[in-house]
Amino acid sequence: MAFKRADKVFVDESKERGYFLVATSSEISTLRHSDKALKKLLKPSQRRLHFKSESDSRRREILSLMSRLDLSVTVFVCQGLSEKEARALCLKALIGMAVDSEIFSLVIERDESIVQADRRVIAGILLAQETSLPYSLVGPHEHPLLWVSDAVAWSFNSGGDWLRRSSPIVDEVIYLT
């Protein structure tokens, strides 16, 4: 399922056992509600939810709430390539889908170690497709829907029961090689 026209899409990754790029999309009209619901999950000392830092019981609680939000999640999976190659391949597929769907904007969690590389890869993809796409590279605390992508990426990387628990919010898994 491609993104819907005018969706806002939030992207994070996991790269422990393979490469998983996760895109959570939301209609602009439901974004505020989802942000508010996710922020209520924060503990007093937290600026963001980071799934790998949560206890198992808290992970179950978080995934349960996320499954009740009006969101769509697409997971891009790439195995057997270097992290750099896998990220570029996943970004190309993601951006192609985003452009085809005419999304509103793309928000990618910033990894300080690869910001310049990401900008080059994204610019190259957009140039090759002869199009434009509003996007930003942001910190993980800046948009709560990045936390959904983080949770699903962690779940896919962990597998087993976590994969099952995250499946209600995952609409599509795309395997790339």
Coordinates of C-alpha atoms in Angstrom, one line a residue:
M1 CA 0.0 0.0 0.0
A2 CA 1.6 3.3 -1.1
F3 CA 1.3 6.4 1.1
K4 CA -1.8 8.5 0.7
R5 CA -1.7 11.8 -1.1
A6 CA -0.7 14.6 1.3
D7 CA 0.4 12.3 4.1
K8 CA 3.3 13.3 6.3
V9 CA 5.8 10.4 6.6
F10 CA 8.2 9.8 9.5
V11 CA 11.3 7.6 9.0
D12 CA 13.7 5.7 11.3
E13 CA 15.9 2.7 10.9
S14 CA 17.4 -0.4 12.6
K15 CA 20.6 -1.9 11.4
E16 CA 21.6 -4.6 13.9
R17 CA 20.6 -7.8 12.0
G18 CA 20.0 -6.6 8.5
Y19 CA 18.7 -3.2 7.5
F20 CA 15.2 -2.0 8.3
L21 CA 13.9 1.4 7.2
V22 CA 10.5 2.1 8.6
A23 CA 8.1 4.8 7.3
T24 CA 5.1 5.8 9.4
S25 CA 2.6 7.9 7.5
S26 CA -0.2 10.0 8.9
E27 CA -2.8 12.2 7.3
I28 CA -2.3 15.8 8.4
S29 CA -5.7 15.9 9.9
T30 CA -4.9 13.1 12.5
L31 CA -1.3 14.1 13.2
R32 CA -2.1 16.3 16.2
H33 CA -4.2 13.6 17.9
S34 CA -1.4 11.0 17.4
D35 CA 1.3 13.3 18.6
K36 CA -0.7 14.1 21.7
A37 CA -1.4 10.4 22.5
L38 CA 2.2 9.4 22.1
K39 CA 3.5 12.3 24.2
K40 CA 1.2 11.1 27.0
L41 CA 3.4 7.9 27.1
L42 CA 6.5 9.9 28.1
K43 CA 7.8 9.5 31.6
P44 CA 8.6 12.8 33.4
S45 CA 12.3 12.6 32.6
Q46 CA 11.9 11.5 28.9
R47 CA 12.1 13.7 25.9
R48 CA 11.3 10.8 23.5
L49 CA 10.4 7.2 23.4
H50 CA 13.3 5.0 22.4
F51 CA 12.2 1.4 22.2
K52 CA 15.5 -0.3 23.0
S53 CA 15.6 1.6 26.3
E54 CA 12.1 0.5 27.4
S55 CA 11.2 -2.5 29.5
D56 CA 9.3 -5.4 27.9
S57 CA 6.1 -4.5 29.8
R58 CA 6.4 -0.9 28.6
R59 CA 7.1 -2.0 25.1
R60 CA 3.8 -4.0 25.1
E61 CA 2.0 -0.9 26.4
I62 CA 3.5 1.4 23.8
L63 CA 2.8 -1.0 20.9
S64 CA -0.8 -1.4 22.1
L65 CA -1.4 2.3 22.1
M66 CA 0.3 2.7 18.7
S67 CA -2.0 0.1 17.2
R68 CA -5.0 2.2 18.1
L69 CA -3.7 5.3 16.2
D70 CA -4.7 6.1 12.7
L71 CA -1.3 5.4 11.1
S72 CA 0.1 3.4 8.3
V73 CA 3.5 1.8 8.5
T74 CA 5.7 0.5 5.7
V75 CA 8.9 -1.4 6.4
F76 CA 11.7 -1.6 3.8
V77 CA 13.9 -4.6 4.5
C78 CA 17.4 -5.1 3.0
Q79 CA 19.6 -8.0 3.8
G80 CA 23.1 -8.9 2.6
L81 CA 24.4 -5.4 1.7
S82 CA 26.6 -3.0 3.5
E83 CA 24.8 -0.5 5.7
K84 CA 25.6 2.3 3.2
E85 CA 24.3 0.3 0.2
A86 CA 21.2 -0.9 2.1
R87 CA 20.4 2.7 3.3
A88 CA 20.7 4.1 -0.2
L89 CA 18.6 1.3 -1.7
C90 CA 15.9 1.8 0.9
L91 CA 15.9 5.5 0.6
K92 CA 15.5 5.2 -3.2
A93 CA 12.5 2.9 -2.8
L94 CA 11.0 5.2 0.0
I95 CA 11.4 8.4 -2.0
G96 CA 10.0 6.8 -5.2
M97 CA 6.9 5.7 -3.2
A98 CA 6.7 9.1 -1.6
V99 CA 6.9 11.0 -4.9
D100 CA 4.5 8.7 -6.6
S101 CA 2.0 9.2 -3.8
E102 CA 2.5 13.0 -3.7
I103 CA 3.0 13.1 0.0
F104 CA 3.1 16.4 1.9
S105 CA 6.6 15.9 3.4
L106 CA 9.2 13.4 4.6
V107 CA 10.7 13.6 8.1
I108 CA 13.8 11.4 8.6
E109 CA 15.4 10.9 12.0
R110 CA 18.9 12.4 11.7
D111 CA 22.0 10.3 12.3
E112 CA 24.7 12.9 12.8
S113 CA 27.4 10.6 11.4
I114 CA 25.7 10.4 8.0
V115 CA 23.9 13.7 7.6
Q116 CA 26.0 14.8 4.6
A117 CA 25.8 11.4 3.0
D118 CA 22.0 11.3 3.4
R119 CA 21.7 14.8 1.8
R120 CA 23.8 13.6 -1.1
V121 CA 21.9 10.4 -1.6
I122 CA 18.5 12.1 -1.4
A123 CA 19.5 14.9 -3.7
G124 CA 20.9 12.3 -6.2
I125 CA 17.6 10.3 -6.1
L126 CA 15.5 13.4 -6.6
L127 CA 17.7 14.7 -9.4
A128 CA 17.5 11.3 -11.2
Q129 CA 13.7 11.3 -10.8
E130 CA 13.6 14.9 -12.0
T131 CA 11.3 15.8 -9.1
S132 CA 11.3 17.5 -5.7
L133 CA 10.1 16.4 -2.3
P134 CA 10.0 18.5 0.9
Y135 CA 12.1 16.6 3.5
S136 CA 13.9 17.3 6.7
L137 CA 16.5 15.5 8.8
V138 CA 15.5 16.0 12.5
G139 CA 16.4 14.9 16.0
P140 CA 14.4 11.9 17.5
H141 CA 12.7 14.1 20.1
E142 CA 11.3 16.5 17.5
H143 CA 8.4 14.4 16.1
P144 CA 6.5 11.8 18.1
L145 CA 5.7 9.7 15.0
L146 CA 9.4 9.0 14.7
W147 CA 8.9 6.9 17.8
V148 CA 6.4 4.7 16.0
S149 CA 9.0 4.0 13.3
D150 CA 11.6 3.4 16.0
A151 CA 9.3 0.9 17.7
V152 CA 8.5 -1.0 14.6
A153 CA 12.2 -1.0 13.4
W154 CA 13.3 -2.4 16.8
S155 CA 10.5 -5.0 16.7
F156 CA 11.5 -6.2 13.2
N157 CA 15.1 -6.4 14.3
S158 CA 14.2 -8.3 17.4
G159 CA 11.8 -10.7 15.6
G160 CA 9.8 -13.3 17.4
D161 CA 6.9 -12.1 19.6
W162 CA 7.9 -8.5 19.0
L163 CA 7.3 -8.9 15.3
R164 CA 3.9 -10.3 16.0
R165 CA 3.0 -7.5 18.4
S166 CA 4.0 -4.8 15.9
S167 CA 2.2 -6.4 13.0
P168 CA -1.2 -4.7 13.6
I169 CA 0.3 -1.4 12.7
V170 CA 2.4 -2.6 9.7
D171 CA 0.6 -2.3 6.4
E172 CA 3.3 -3.4 4.1
V173 CA 6.7 -5.0 4.1
I174 CA 8.9 -4.4 1.1
Y175 CA 12.0 -6.7 0.6
L176 CA 14.8 -5.1 -1.4
T177 CA 17.9 -6.7 -2.8

